[in-house]
Coordinates of C-alpha atoms in Angstrom, one line a residue:
X565 CA -55.2 -6.5 0.4
X566 CA -58.1 -4.2 0.9
X567 CA -57.6 -1.5 3.6
X568 CA -58.9 2.0 4.2
X569 CA -56.3 4.8 3.9
X570 CA -55.9 5.0 7.7
X571 CA -55.4 1.3 8.0
X572 CA -52.8 1.4 5.3
X573 CA -50.8 4.2 6.9
X574 CA -50.8 2.2 10.2
X575 CA -49.7 -0.9 8.3
X576 CA -46.8 0.9 6.6
X577 CA -45.8 2.4 9.9
X578 CA -45.8 -1.0 11.6
X579 CA -43.9 -2.6 8.8
X580 CA -41.1 0.0 8.9
X581 CA -40.9 -0.2 12.7
X582 CA -40.5 -3.9 12.6
X583 CA -38.0 -4.0 9.7
X584 CA -34.4 -4.9 10.4
X585 CA -33.2 -2.9 7.4
X586 CA -34.4 0.1 5.5
X587 CA -37.0 -0.8 2.9
X588 CA -37.8 0.4 -0.6
X589 CA -41.4 1.4 -1.4
X590 CA -41.7 -1.7 -3.6
X591 CA -40.6 -3.9 -0.7
X592 CA -43.1 -2.3 1.6
X593 CA -45.8 -2.7 -1.1
X594 CA -45.0 -6.3 -1.7
X595 CA -45.2 -7.0 2.1
X596 CA -48.6 -5.4 2.2
X597 CA -50.2 -7.3 -0.7
X598 CA -49.0 -4.9 -3.5
X599 CA -50.8 -1.9 -2.0
X600 CA -49.9 1.5 -3.3
X601 CA -47.9 2.9 -0.3
X602 CA -46.6 6.2 -1.7
X603 CA -49.4 8.4 -0.2
X604 CA -49.0 6.5 3.1
X605 CA -45.3 7.2 3.2
X606 CA -45.8 10.8 2.4
X607 CA -48.4 11.1 5.2
X608 CA -46.2 9.4 7.7
X609 CA -43.3 11.6 6.8
X610 CA -45.4 14.7 7.5
X611 CA -46.7 13.2 10.7
X612 CA -43.2 12.5 12.1
X613 CA -41.6 15.7 10.8
X614 CA -41.9 17.5 14.2
X615 CA -41.5 14.4 16.4
X616 CA -38.5 12.8 18.1
X617 CA -38.0 10.4 15.2
X618 CA -38.3 11.2 11.5
X619 CA -39.3 9.0 8.6
X620 CA -36.5 9.6 6.0
X621 CA -35.7 8.2 2.5
X622 CA -32.1 7.5 1.8
X623 CA -31.1 5.9 -1.5
X624 CA -34.8 5.1 -2.3
X625 CA -35.0 3.2 1.0
X626 CA -37.2 4.3 3.9
X627 CA -36.5 4.1 7.6
X628 CA -37.0 5.9 10.9
X629 CA -34.2 7.8 12.5
X630 CA -33.7 10.0 15.5
X631 CA -34.4 13.7 14.9
X632 CA -31.1 15.4 14.3
X633 CA -31.4 17.8 17.2
X634 CA -31.9 14.9 19.6
X635 CA -29.2 12.6 18.3
X636 CA -26.9 13.7 21.2
X637 CA -29.2 12.1 23.7
X638 CA -28.6 8.6 22.3
X639 CA -24.9 8.8 21.9
X640 CA -22.7 6.8 24.3
X641 CA -20.4 8.9 26.4
X642 CA -17.5 6.8 25.3
X643 CA -17.7 6.6 21.6
X644 CA -15.1 4.9 19.4
X645 CA -14.5 7.1 16.4
X646 CA -14.2 5.5 12.9
X647 CA -11.3 7.3 11.2
X648 CA -10.3 7.0 7.6
X649 CA -6.8 7.4 6.3
X650 CA -6.2 10.1 3.7
X651 CA -6.0 7.4 1.0
X652 CA -9.3 5.8 2.1
X653 CA -10.9 9.3 2.1
X654 CA -9.8 9.9 -1.4
X655 CA -10.9 6.5 -2.7
X656 CA -14.3 7.0 -1.0
X657 CA -14.7 10.4 -2.7
X658 CA -13.7 9.0 -6.1
X659 CA -16.2 6.1 -5.8
X660 CA -19.0 8.5 -4.7
X661 CA -18.4 11.0 -7.6
X662 CA -17.6 8.5 -10.4
X663 CA -19.4 5.3 -9.6
X664 CA -19.5 2.6 -10.8
X665 CA -15.7 2.6 -10.9
X666 CA -13.0 0.0 -11.1
X667 CA -9.8 -0.2 -9.0
X668 CA -7.7 0.7 -12.1
X669 CA -9.9 3.7 -12.7
X670 CA -9.5 4.8 -9.1
X671 CA -5.8 4.5 -9.5
X672 CA -5.8 6.5 -12.7
X673 CA -7.7 9.3 -11.0
X674 CA -5.5 9.3 -7.9
X675 CA -2.2 8.8 -9.8
X676 CA -1.0 6.2 -7.4
X677 CA -1.7 2.5 -6.7
X678 CA -4.5 1.7 -4.3
X679 CA -3.9 -1.0 -1.7
X680 CA -6.5 -3.7 -1.6
X681 CA -6.9 -3.1 2.1
X682 CA -8.1 0.5 1.4
X683 CA -11.2 -0.8 -0.4
X684 CA -11.6 -3.5 2.2
X685 CA -11.8 -0.9 5.0
X686 CA -14.5 1.0 3.1
X687 CA -16.5 -2.2 2.4
X688 CA -16.2 -3.2 6.1
X689 CA -17.5 0.2 7.1
X690 CA -20.6 -0.5 4.8
X691 CA -20.0 2.5 2.6
X692 CA -18.7 0.8 -0.5
X693 CA -19.9 -2.3 -2.3
X694 CA -19.0 -4.5 -5.2
X695 CA -21.4 -3.5 -8.0
X696 CA -20.6 -6.1 -10.6
X697 CA -17.9 -6.3 -13.3
X698 CA -17.0 -4.0 -16.2
X699 CA -17.9 -5.6 -19.6
X700 CA -14.4 -5.2 -21.0
X701 CA -11.4 -7.6 -21.3
X702 CA -10.5 -9.0 -17.9
X703 CA -14.0 -8.0 -16.6
X704 CA -12.6 -6.0 -13.7
X705 CA -14.7 -5.6 -10.5
X706 CA -16.5 -2.2 -10.2
X707 CA -17.4 -0.4 -7.0
X708 CA -20.2 1.8 -5.9
X709 CA -21.5 3.4 -2.7
X710 CA -24.2 1.9 -0.5
X711 CA -27.5 3.1 1.1
X712 CA -25.5 3.2 4.4
X713 CA -23.2 5.7 2.9
X714 CA -26.1 8.0 2.0
X715 CA -27.7 7.5 5.4
X716 CA -24.4 8.2 7.3
X717 CA -23.9 11.5 5.5
X718 CA -27.5 12.5 5.4
X719 CA -27.9 12.3 1.6
X720 CA -31.1 11.3 -0.2
X721 CA -29.1 10.5 -3.3
X722 CA -25.7 11.2 -4.8
X723 CA -27.1 14.2 -6.6
X724 CA -26.9 16.0 -3.2
X725 CA -23.1 15.7 -3.1
X726 CA -21.9 19.3 -2.9
X727 CA -19.6 20.9 -5.4
X728 CA -16.4 22.8 -4.9
X729 CA -18.2 26.2 -5.2
X730 CA -20.5 25.2 -2.3
X731 CA -17.5 24.3 -0.2
X732 CA -15.7 27.6 -0.9
X733 CA -18.9 29.5 0.0
X734 CA -19.1 27.6 3.3
X735 CA -15.5 28.2 4.1
X736 CA -14.7 24.5 4.2
X737 CA -12.1 24.6 1.4
X738 CA -8.5 25.9 1.7
X739 CA -6.0 26.2 -1.2
X740 CA -4.4 22.8 -0.3
X741 CA -7.7 21.0 -0.4
X742 CA -8.7 22.8 -3.5
X743 CA -5.7 21.6 -5.4
X744 CA -6.2 18.1 -4.0
X745 CA -9.8 18.0 -5.3
X746 CA -8.6 19.1 -8.8
X747 CA -6.1 16.3 -8.9
X748 CA -8.5 13.6 -7.7
X749 CA -11.9 14.5 -9.2
X750 CA -10.8 16.4 -12.3
X751 CA -13.9 17.7 -14.0
X752 CA -16.2 16.5 -11.3
X753 CA -15.1 18.3 -8.2
X754 CA -16.9 17.7 -4.9
X755 CA -16.5 17.9 -1.2
X756 CA -17.1 14.5 0.2
X757 CA -13.4 13.9 0.7
X758 CA -12.8 17.3 2.0
X759 CA -15.4 17.3 4.7
X760 CA -14.4 13.8 5.7
X761 CA -10.6 14.3 5.4
X762 CA -10.2 18.0 6.4
X763 CA -7.9 17.1 9.3
X764 CA -5.7 14.9 7.1
X765 CA -6.5 11.9 9.2
X766 CA -10.0 11.0 8.0
X767 CA -13.4 11.3 9.5
X768 CA -14.8 10.6 12.9
X769 CA -18.1 8.6 12.8
X770 CA -21.1 10.6 13.9
X771 CA -22.4 7.6 15.7

């Protein structure tokens, strides 16, 4: 596919607007005849940086989203909150910081059994997925987070998950939460479960 740079930018823009799901750069390229779309994506990201919608990359997938300062305009007045139980919050945090991880490994970290329904809730929310099987006897199912998890919490990748020191500095961690993190995450402390479960009931969806 032979196009000028301007035409390619427009083609990438149209492709993303029409896409039903976020797309990787490779998927966009394949849709446009294997064109090199990296420069076009960067140009579009700059173009939309100050507009009402932004072009963002979450988990190596690109999509348009409402500018954060305007999100309130699109929220319904009656918004049903998605709340996680403390157990689901802990499991989500373990998956995010240790993925891919099996149910047995999750239980070993938590120190208690994990109900099957807990993982089902996280998968129905679109935040956790089955990532295959561990190549050990019994071949247990292993779990990982999804691009939807990254998008919901505004993360480009799991490398952006904050650590316990960042939480302390932000005043988001109290002694009870600190102890809970140490028990659950061990040498890999983080804040996903604290920010999401700070009220002990779970997290309300940002909509």
